[in-house]
GROMACS .gro file of C-alpha atoms in nm:
model
  430
    1MET     CA    1  15.899   6.383 -11.432
    2GLN     CA    2  15.642   6.158 -11.595
    3MET     CA    3  15.419   6.328 -11.852
    4GLN     CA    4  15.050   6.316 -11.773
    5GLU     CA    5  14.857   6.105 -12.020
    6LYS     CA    6  14.615   6.305 -12.233
    7ARG     CA    7  14.252   6.241 -12.158
    8PHE     CA    8  14.085   6.362 -12.477
    9GLY     CA    9  14.136   6.276 -12.842
   10SER     CA   10  14.333   6.476 -13.094
   11LYS     CA   11  14.128   6.453 -13.413
   12SER     CA   12  14.184   6.738 -13.653
   13GLU     CA   13  13.907   6.941 -13.810
   14GLU     CA   14  13.972   6.765 -14.142
   15GLU     CA   15  13.933   6.422 -13.979
   16ILE     CA   16  13.609   6.526 -13.810
   17ASP     CA   17  13.471   6.663 -14.138
   18ALA     CA   18  13.569   6.338 -14.310
   19GLU     CA   19  13.380   6.135 -14.048
   20ILE     CA   20  13.073   6.357 -14.087
   21SER     CA   21  13.088   6.318 -14.464
   22LYS     CA   22  13.130   5.941 -14.433
   23SER     CA   23  12.823   5.914 -14.208
   24THR     CA   24  12.605   6.103 -14.457
   25PRO     CA   25  12.402   5.853 -14.664
   26TRP     CA   26  12.520   5.814 -15.022
   27ASN     CA   27  12.171   5.881 -15.159
   28THR     CA   28  12.155   6.209 -14.967
   29LYS     CA   29  12.488   6.323 -15.113
   30LYS     CA   30  12.381   6.225 -15.461
   31SER     CA   31  12.050   6.409 -15.428
   32ARG     CA   32  12.212   6.726 -15.292
   33ASP     CA   33  12.477   6.726 -15.566
   34SER     CA   34  12.212   6.678 -15.836
   35VAL     CA   35  11.998   6.965 -15.706
   36TRP     CA   36  12.298   7.197 -15.678
   37ARG     CA   37  12.410   7.119 -16.036
   38GLN     CA   38  12.063   7.205 -16.167
   39PHE     CA   39  12.048   7.522 -15.959
   40SER     CA   40  12.394   7.623 -16.086
   41SER     CA   41  12.272   7.576 -16.445
   42PHE     CA   42  11.969   7.791 -16.364
   43LEU     CA   43  12.190   8.068 -16.221
   44LYS     CA   44  12.409   8.064 -16.530
   45GLU     CA   45  12.114   8.072 -16.771
   46LYS     CA   46  11.942   8.357 -16.584
   47GLY     CA   47  12.262   8.555 -16.523
   48TYR     CA   48  12.237   8.540 -16.142
   49ASN     CA   49  12.540   8.534 -15.913
   50LEU     CA   50  12.577   8.420 -15.553
   51GLU     CA   51  12.836   8.653 -15.403
   52GLN     CA   52  12.919   8.783 -15.058
   53SER     CA   53  12.770   9.119 -15.154
   54THR     CA   54  12.438   8.968 -15.270
   55SER     CA   55  12.169   9.104 -15.040
   56PRO     CA   56  11.899   8.885 -14.880
   57GLU     CA   57  11.643   9.068 -15.094
   58SER     CA   58  11.832   8.967 -15.410
   59LEU     CA   59  11.860   8.609 -15.283
   60ASN     CA   60  11.484   8.611 -15.230
   61THR     CA   61  11.436   8.718 -15.593
   62ILE     CA   62  11.666   8.437 -15.711
   63LEU     CA   63  11.491   8.170 -15.505
   64LYS     CA   64  11.148   8.301 -15.605
   65SER     CA   65  11.243   8.271 -15.972
   66TRP     CA   66  11.390   7.924 -15.910
   67ALA     CA   67  11.069   7.805 -15.742
   68SER     CA   68  10.856   7.922 -16.036
   69ASN     CA   69  11.082   7.822 -16.326
   70MET     CA   70  11.253   7.492 -16.239
   71LYS     CA   71  11.201   7.236 -16.517
   72LYS     CA   72  11.326   6.896 -16.627
   73LYS     CA   73  11.589   6.874 -16.900
   74ASP     CA   74  11.316   6.822 -17.160
   75GLY     CA   75  11.137   7.139 -17.042
   76THR     CA   76  10.844   6.964 -16.875
   77ASP     CA   77  10.730   7.023 -16.519
   78TYR     CA   78  10.838   6.820 -16.220
   79LYS     CA   79  10.584   6.659 -15.990
   80GLU     CA   80  10.469   6.881 -15.706
   81ASN     CA   81  10.656   6.687 -15.438
   82VAL     CA   82  10.979   6.723 -15.638
   83ILE     CA   83  10.932   7.101 -15.643
   84LYS     CA   84  10.914   7.102 -15.265
   85HIS     CA   85  11.220   6.879 -15.230
   86MET     CA   86  11.435   7.072 -15.477
   87PHE     CA   87  11.342   7.415 -15.341
   88ASN     CA   88  11.403   7.315 -14.979
   89THR     CA   89  11.732   7.144 -15.065
   90THR     CA   90  11.847   7.448 -15.262
   91ALA     CA   91  11.751   7.685 -14.979
   92LYS     CA   92  11.945   7.470 -14.732
   93LEU     CA   93  12.253   7.457 -14.956
   94VAL     CA   94  12.246   7.836 -15.012
   95GLN     CA   95  12.214   7.885 -14.636
   96GLU     CA   96  12.517   7.660 -14.577
   97LYS     CA   97  12.720   7.828 -14.851
   98TYR     CA   98  12.675   8.178 -14.708
   99PHE     CA   99  12.758   8.068 -14.356
  100ASN     CA  100  13.056   7.844 -14.440
  101GLU     CA  101  13.219   8.076 -14.694
  102TRP     CA  102  13.135   8.423 -14.559
  103ASN     CA  103  12.997   8.366 -14.210
  104ILE     CA  104  12.669   8.526 -14.315
  105LYS     CA  105  12.359   8.390 -14.141
  106ILE     CA  106  12.039   8.366 -14.342
  107ASN     CA  107  11.736   8.142 -14.306
  108PRO     CA  108  11.523   8.108 -14.620
  109PHE     CA  109  11.272   7.897 -14.423
  110THR     CA  110  11.181   8.155 -14.157
  111ASP     CA  111  11.325   8.498 -14.243
  112PRO     CA  112  11.050   8.745 -14.347
  113CYS     CA  113  11.256   8.870 -14.640
  114PHE     CA  114  11.229   8.524 -14.804
  115LYS     CA  115  10.850   8.500 -14.772
  116ALA     CA  116  10.796   8.573 -15.143
  117ALA     CA  117  11.023   8.283 -15.238
  118ARG     CA  118  10.836   8.045 -15.006
  119ASP     CA  119  10.504   8.169 -15.145
  120ALA     CA  120  10.627   8.106 -15.501
  121ARG     CA  121  10.720   7.749 -15.404
  122ASP     CA  122  10.374   7.688 -15.256
  123ALA     CA  123  10.196   7.850 -15.551
  124THR     CA  124  10.384   7.628 -15.798
  125ARG     CA  125  10.295   7.320 -15.596
  126ARG     CA  126   9.926   7.414 -15.579
  127LYS     CA  127   9.919   7.465 -15.955
  128LEU     CA  128  10.076   7.123 -16.018
  129GLN     CA  129   9.840   6.955 -15.770
  130THR     CA  130   9.552   7.037 -16.008
  131LEU     CA  131   9.711   6.811 -16.271
  132PRO     CA  132   9.653   6.438 -16.203
  133GLU     CA  133   9.983   6.334 -16.364
  134LYS     CA  134  10.179   6.581 -16.147
  135ARG     CA  135   9.996   6.522 -15.822
  136THR     CA  136  10.163   6.320 -15.547
  137VAL     CA  137   9.978   5.995 -15.486
  138ASN     CA  138  10.048   5.826 -15.155
  139SER     CA  139  10.066   5.450 -15.136
  140ALA     CA  140   9.725   5.322 -15.031
  141ALA     CA  141   9.695   5.135 -14.704
  142LEU     CA  142   9.583   4.773 -14.725
  143THR     CA  143   9.285   4.646 -14.533
  144GLU     CA  144   9.334   4.358 -14.292
  145ASN     CA  145   9.171   4.113 -14.534
  146GLU     CA  146   9.382   4.235 -14.826
  147PHE     CA  147   9.701   4.194 -14.626
  148LEU     CA  148   9.604   3.847 -14.502
  149ASN     CA  149   9.511   3.736 -14.854
  150MET     CA  150   9.860   3.830 -14.970
  151VAL     CA  151  10.020   3.635 -14.687
  152GLN     CA  152   9.801   3.328 -14.741
  153ILE     CA  153   9.894   3.281 -15.107
  154LEU     CA  154  10.263   3.257 -15.012
  155ASN     CA  155  10.397   2.906 -14.958
  156GLU     CA  156  10.669   2.915 -14.693
  157ASN     CA  157  10.784   2.570 -14.806
  158THR     CA  158  10.938   2.732 -15.113
  159PRO     CA  159  11.239   2.967 -15.123
  160ASP     CA  160  11.045   3.252 -15.284
  161GLY     CA  161  10.737   3.211 -15.067
  162LEU     CA  162  10.931   3.195 -14.739
  163GLN     CA  163  11.125   3.516 -14.777
  164LYS     CA  164  10.830   3.707 -14.925
  165LYS     CA  165  10.612   3.593 -14.634
  166PHE     CA  166  10.874   3.707 -14.383
  167PHE     CA  167  10.916   4.033 -14.577
  168LEU     CA  168  10.542   4.109 -14.563
  169ILE     CA  169  10.501   4.037 -14.192
  170ALA     CA  170  10.826   4.210 -14.093
  171SER     CA  171  10.732   4.511 -14.307
  172PHE     CA  172  10.404   4.538 -14.118
  173GLU     CA  173  10.532   4.480 -13.765
  174LEU     CA  174  10.844   4.695 -13.808
  175ALA     CA  175  10.664   4.957 -14.022
  176TRP     CA  176  10.938   4.940 -14.285
  177ARG     CA  177  10.970   5.218 -14.538
  178GLY     CA  178  10.927   5.120 -14.901
  179GLY     CA  179  11.296   5.058 -14.966
  180GLU     CA  180  11.401   4.958 -14.616
  181GLY     CA  181  11.348   4.586 -14.669
  182ALA     CA  182  11.534   4.593 -15.000
  183SER     CA  183  11.848   4.726 -14.829
  184CYS     CA  184  11.814   4.508 -14.519
  185PHE     CA  185  12.111   4.310 -14.383
  186THR     CA  186  12.106   4.002 -14.163
  187TYR     CA  187  12.306   4.173 -13.888
  188TYR     CA  188  12.027   4.428 -13.842
  189PHE     CA  189  11.853   4.148 -13.652
  190LYS     CA  190  11.973   4.017 -13.318
  191PRO     CA  191  11.795   3.751 -13.106
  192GLU     CA  192  11.752   3.876 -12.750
  193ILE     CA  193  11.946   3.690 -12.481
  194ASP     CA  194  11.850   3.697 -12.111
  195ASN     CA  195  12.087   3.702 -11.812
  196LYS     CA  196  12.111   3.322 -11.816
  197GLY     CA  197  12.227   3.319 -12.177
  198LEU     CA  198  11.896   3.186 -12.308
  199THR     CA  199  11.697   3.333 -12.596
  200THR     CA  200  11.381   3.517 -12.493
  201GLY     CA  201  11.195   3.461 -12.818
  202ARG     CA  202  11.222   3.824 -12.926
  203ILE     CA  203  11.426   3.954 -13.219
  204GLU     CA  204  11.575   4.303 -13.191
  205TYR     CA  205  11.591   4.505 -13.512
  206ASN     CA  206  11.809   4.811 -13.548
  207PRO     CA  207  11.968   4.939 -13.873
  208VAL     CA  208  12.252   5.089 -13.666
  209PHE     CA  209  12.380   4.739 -13.585
  210SER     CA  210  12.692   4.634 -13.770
  211LYS     CA  211  12.882   4.308 -13.787
  212THR     CA  212  13.136   4.420 -13.530
  213ALA     CA  213  12.926   4.630 -13.292
  214GLN     CA  214  12.575   4.499 -13.237
  215GLY     CA  215  12.437   4.740 -12.983
  216GLY     CA  216  12.774   4.801 -12.818
  217SER     CA  217  12.728   5.177 -12.832
  218LYS     CA  218  12.417   5.381 -12.779
  219PRO     CA  219  12.201   5.331 -13.089
  220LEU     CA  220  12.133   5.628 -13.313
  221THR     CA  221  11.775   5.508 -13.355
  222SER     CA  222  11.536   5.323 -13.129
  223SER     CA  223  11.528   4.946 -13.166
  224LYS     CA  224  11.215   4.767 -13.281
  225TRP     CA  225  11.117   4.413 -13.191
  226LEU     CA  226  10.976   4.109 -13.360
  227THR     CA  227  10.780   3.905 -13.106
  228LYS     CA  228  10.617   3.564 -13.116
  229ASN     CA  229  10.262   3.546 -13.245
  230LYS     CA  230  10.117   3.285 -13.009
  231ASP     CA  231   9.760   3.343 -13.132
  232ASN     CA  232   9.850   3.268 -13.493
  233PRO     CA  233  10.184   3.083 -13.533
  234ASN     CA  234  10.137   3.085 -13.911
  235LEU     CA  235  10.196   3.463 -13.902
  236CYS     CA  236  10.473   3.450 -13.642
  237PRO     CA  237  10.767   3.665 -13.764
  238VAL     CA  238  11.008   3.508 -13.513
  239ARG     CA  239  10.938   3.158 -13.644
  240LEU     CA  240  10.975   3.273 -14.004
  241TYR     CA  241  11.301   3.457 -13.923
  242HIS     CA  242  11.462   3.146 -13.772
  243LEU     CA  243  11.337   2.932 -14.061
  244LEU     CA  244  11.481   3.178 -14.314
  245MET     CA  245  11.816   3.186 -14.134
  246MET     CA  246  11.823   2.806 -14.124
  247LYS     CA  247  11.786   2.793 -14.502
  248ARG     CA  248  12.098   3.009 -14.550
  249ARG     CA  249  12.362   2.743 -14.616
  250ASN     CA  250  12.740   2.772 -14.605
  251ASN     CA  251  12.745   2.884 -14.967
  252ILE     CA  252  12.607   3.224 -14.863
  253ASN     CA  253  12.870   3.494 -14.813
  254THR     CA  254  12.657   3.805 -14.860
  255ASP     CA  255  12.492   3.969 -14.560
  256ARG     CA  256  12.190   4.089 -14.754
  257MET     CA  257  11.869   3.954 -14.605
  258PHE     CA  258  11.680   3.855 -14.917
  259LEU     CA  259  11.853   3.625 -15.166
  260THR     CA  260  11.792   3.497 -15.517
  261PRO     CA  261  11.608   3.160 -15.502
  262ASN     CA  262  11.785   2.858 -15.651
  263PRO     CA  263  11.568   2.744 -15.945
  264PHE     CA  264  11.685   2.384 -15.887
  265TRP     CA  265  11.609   2.373 -15.514
  266ASN     CA  266  11.351   2.094 -15.557
  267LYS     CA  267  11.509   1.916 -15.854
  268ILE     CA  268  11.840   1.813 -15.699
  269GLN     CA  269  11.867   1.624 -15.373
  270ASN     CA  270  11.989   1.838 -15.082
  271ALA     CA  271  12.009   2.140 -15.309
  272VAL     CA  272  12.051   2.481 -15.147
  273TRP     CA  273  11.747   2.708 -15.137
  274TYR     CA  274  11.925   3.030 -15.222
  275LYS     CA  275  12.208   3.149 -15.440
  276ASN     CA  276  12.494   3.356 -15.306
  277SER     CA  277  12.348   3.673 -15.455
  278PRO     CA  278  12.091   3.919 -15.321
  279VAL     CA  279  11.760   3.993 -15.487
  280GLY     CA  280  11.779   4.320 -15.679
  281VAL     CA  281  11.647   4.632 -15.509
  282ASN     CA  282  11.412   4.702 -15.800
  283GLU     CA  283  11.280   4.347 -15.789
  284ILE     CA  284  11.205   4.365 -15.417
  285GLY     CA  285  11.033   4.697 -15.480
  286LYS     CA  286  10.774   4.514 -15.694
  287TRP     CA  287  10.689   4.239 -15.444
  288VAL     CA  288  10.380   4.392 -15.283
  289LYS     CA  289  10.245   4.525 -15.613
  290SER     CA  290  10.284   4.180 -15.772
  291LEU     CA  291  10.102   4.017 -15.482
  292ALA     CA  292   9.827   4.277 -15.513
  293ILE     CA  293   9.775   4.181 -15.876
  294VAL     CA  294   9.766   3.809 -15.794
  295THR     CA  295   9.506   3.865 -15.521
  296GLY     CA  296   9.289   4.071 -15.754
  297LEU     CA  297   9.336   4.422 -15.617
  298ASP     CA  298   9.269   4.714 -15.850
  299ILE     CA  299   9.612   4.874 -15.882
  300LYS     CA  300   9.484   5.127 -16.135
  301ARG     CA  301   9.244   5.286 -15.889
  302ARG     CA  302   9.486   5.266 -15.594
  303LYS     CA  303   9.863   5.296 -15.573
  304ILE     CA  304   9.990   4.972 -15.417
  305SER     CA  305  10.359   4.943 -15.332
  306ASN     CA  306  10.587   4.811 -15.058
  307HIS     CA  307  10.513   5.135 -14.875
  308SER     CA  308  10.147   5.032 -14.857
  309VAL     CA  309  10.235   4.783 -14.584
  310ARG     CA  310  10.387   5.063 -14.375
  311SER     CA  311  10.075   5.275 -14.431
  312SER     CA  312   9.862   4.979 -14.326
  313ALA     CA  313  10.060   4.935 -14.004
  314VAL     CA  314  10.038   5.301 -13.905
  315SER     CA  315   9.667   5.323 -13.991
  316ALA     CA  316   9.592   5.005 -13.792
  317LEU     CA  317   9.783   5.133 -13.488
  318ALA     CA  318   9.611   5.473 -13.508
  319LYS     CA  319   9.266   5.309 -13.523
  320ALA     CA  320   9.366   5.093 -13.226
  321GLY     CA  321   9.421   5.411 -13.023
  322VAL     CA  322   9.803   5.436 -13.029
  323GLU     CA  323   9.904   5.797 -12.965
  324GLU     CA  324  10.098   6.002 -13.218
  325GLN     CA  325  10.415   6.015 -13.007
  326GLN     CA  326  10.423   5.635 -12.992
  327LEU     CA  327  10.357   5.615 -13.365
  328MET     CA  328  10.659   5.839 -13.424
  329LYS     CA  329  10.880   5.597 -13.231
  330ILE     CA  330  10.755   5.310 -13.447
  331THR     CA  331  10.787   5.489 -13.781
  332GLY     CA  332  11.105   5.681 -13.695
  333HIS     CA  333  10.959   6.021 -13.789
  334GLN     CA  334  11.090   6.330 -13.612
  335ASN     CA  335  10.786   6.548 -13.679
  336VAL     CA  336  10.429   6.458 -13.588
  337ASN     CA  337  10.305   6.618 -13.913
  338SER     CA  338  10.502   6.359 -14.111
  339ILE     CA  339  10.284   6.070 -13.997
  340LYS     CA  340   9.954   6.237 -14.091
  341PRO     CA  341   9.965   6.120 -14.458
  342TYR     CA  342   9.975   5.763 -14.325
  343LEU     CA  343   9.651   5.800 -14.127
  344GLN     CA  344   9.432   5.701 -14.418
  345LEU     CA  345   9.057   5.637 -14.408
  346ASP     CA  346   9.024   5.291 -14.563
  347ASP     CA  347   8.708   5.167 -14.734
  348GLU     CA  348   8.590   4.958 -14.440
  349HIS     CA  349   8.627   5.242 -14.193
  350HIS     CA  350   8.464   5.483 -14.436
  351LYS     CA  351   8.165   5.251 -14.489
  352SER     CA  352   8.114   5.210 -14.115
  353ILE     CA  353   8.104   5.588 -14.073
  354ILE     CA  354   7.860   5.631 -14.363
  355ASN     CA  355   7.635   5.355 -14.226
  356LYS     CA  356   7.625   5.522 -13.888
  357ILE     CA  357   7.514   5.844 -14.052
  358ARG     CA  358   7.257   5.679 -14.281
  359ASN     CA  359   7.111   5.448 -14.018
  360ASN     CA  360   7.099   5.732 -13.768
  361SER     CA  361   7.266   5.505 -13.516
  362VAL     CA  362   7.239   5.779 -13.252
  363ASN     CA  363   6.875   5.768 -13.127
  364HIS     CA  364   6.784   6.134 -13.095
  365LYS     CA  365   6.461   6.064 -12.899
  366ASP     CA  366   6.650   5.866 -12.637
  367LEU     CA  367   6.913   6.134 -12.630
  368THR     CA  368   6.644   6.402 -12.580
  369ASP     CA  369   6.484   6.200 -12.298
  370GLN     CA  370   6.821   6.155 -12.132
  371MET     CA  371   6.892   6.526 -12.157
  372SER     CA  372   6.546   6.605 -12.014
  373LYS     CA  373   6.607   6.373 -11.718
  374ILE     CA  374   6.943   6.535 -11.659
  375ARG     CA  375   6.790   6.883 -11.669
  376ASN     CA  376   6.510   6.782 -11.430
  377GLY     CA  377   6.763   6.630 -11.195
  378ILE     CA  378   6.972   6.946 -11.205
  379ARG     CA  379   6.665   7.159 -11.136
  380SER     CA  380   6.571   6.938 -10.840
  381ASP     CA  381   6.924   6.964 -10.701
  382ILE     CA  382   6.920   7.341 -10.745
  383ASN     CA  383   6.588   7.371 -10.559
  384GLU     CA  384   6.722   7.160 -10.273
  385ILE     CA  385   7.030   7.377 -10.255
  386LYS     CA  386   6.813   7.692 -10.253
  387ASP     CA  387   6.605   7.551  -9.963
  388GLU     CA  388   6.922   7.468  -9.772
  389ILE     CA  389   7.050   7.823  -9.829
  390LYS     CA  390   6.721   7.969  -9.698
  391ASN     CA  391   6.741   7.752  -9.386
  392MET     CA  392   7.101   7.855  -9.330
  393LYS     CA  393   7.009   8.223  -9.367
  394ARG     CA  394   6.724   8.175  -9.120
  395GLU     CA  395   6.958   8.008  -8.871
  396ILE     CA  396   7.214   8.284  -8.919
  397LYS     CA  397   6.946   8.545  -8.853
  398ASN     CA  398   6.836   8.366  -8.537
  399ASN     CA  399   7.196   8.334  -8.427
  400ARG     CA  400   7.249   8.705  -8.480
  401GLU     CA  401   6.948   8.785  -8.257
  402GLU     CA  402   7.081   8.552  -7.989
  403VAL     CA  403   7.421   8.719  -8.010
  404LYS     CA  404   7.259   9.063  -7.974
  405GLN     CA  405   7.065   8.944  -7.668
  406ILE     CA  406   7.379   8.803  -7.510
  407ALA     CA  407   7.560   9.132  -7.575
  408THR     CA  408   7.272   9.325  -7.408
  409ASP     CA  409   7.280   9.090  -7.107
  410ILE     CA  410   7.656   9.139  -7.079
  411ASP     CA  411   7.617   9.518  -7.085
  412GLU     CA  412   7.350   9.503  -6.814
  413MET     CA  413   7.573   9.276  -6.608
  414LYS     CA  414   7.858   9.524  -6.645
  415ILE     CA  415   7.634   9.811  -6.526
  416GLU     CA  416   7.506   9.608  -6.231
  417THR     CA  417   7.861   9.507  -6.141
  418ALA     CA  418   7.978   9.872  -6.151
  419LYS     CA  419   7.691   9.976  -5.920
  420LYS     CA  420   7.774   9.703  -5.669
  421LYS     CA  421   8.140   9.799  -5.684
  422ARG     CA  422   8.061  10.164  -5.597
  423ILE     CA  423   7.838  10.057  -5.309
  424TYR     CA  424   8.106   9.825  -5.166
  425LEU     CA  425   8.372  10.101  -5.190
  426SER     CA  426   8.142  10.353  -5.020
  427GLU     CA  427   8.069  10.115  -4.731
  428TYR     CA  428   8.435  10.025  -4.695
  429ARG     CA  429   8.544  10.392  -4.660
  430GLN     CA  430   8.282  10.459  -4.391
   0.00000   0.00000   0.00000
């Protein structure tokens, strides 16, 4: 008898855990390990223990103390956003520890018994927010003119200018995070092909793509698209993408998107534009700030970074009327509250609002006249309705009198009919 072929896989729990661990970003692992090492040092210094018998109330005391007393190695305070990150990471790791090791369910983020710990975290953050050097400063959004000035100073006929120009425009249209462009690979991009095998002119971007499986399985994140800019070809990301790919010669083996320019590209005939080495992550992280300095922006008054382009994109879309749910799809955020820091009030928008207030752009006299006309119209309509109601009542009253008269006539007819009936019966019997 032939054995029936098994339908499902046979991965062990260890193999599944290994796959989960492999899919966790390296930076996330590093951050979690660092926080747990510091928390372990805190527990040892304070004489606290995390045991199965430790009550939720005792855990609350430990986390409350941790939120109020965490320090750097040199004894100075962290920035307020670091406090939030370290406390939340610690709370999550403690939650996982108690469930995985002892099957005890706790939730430091929602359980009432941990409210004091959460309050301590928030109090520490509020205290640090009063100190300028400890306060979180978001990257400022660029105005349209500031962004265009940066693009215009870049010469796409040079290796450095071409990839920086593509970086700026792609960062804006794809709403890249600050470090997303620095870690970008060429296979994240895929020209769209129609049913006839022809390119449509759109470039699909998805960080889930790999060399071997470009969109073969359901993506873990929504794709974004670079489309042709027919109104302004100079700013067309599709044109710049194809030009950048064309300049990648056979000497390039790395899949990183942005490469180190060849300093001899214009000194040797037919020289390659780029070396076979990527631009450093830290170097790419300075691109927008460097352009801001060249274009004369005040980087002391405002924080300008690669993330500023993302802020600019989100702010521009929000001002154009794009709803929050659509913004979340573009930025990749899972929570609507996460995009609110990006919705910045730039100088131009702020000035227009102030001018409207100062110039009293809303004419109150006209508004009063309009309201008076509306009220008079409503009064007129109400009076007409009242007259119609009176007429209807009058008609109803008349109708009632007619009905009463008809009823009286019917009664009289019944009496007359009964009399005639008696007379006819009397005559018939005789």
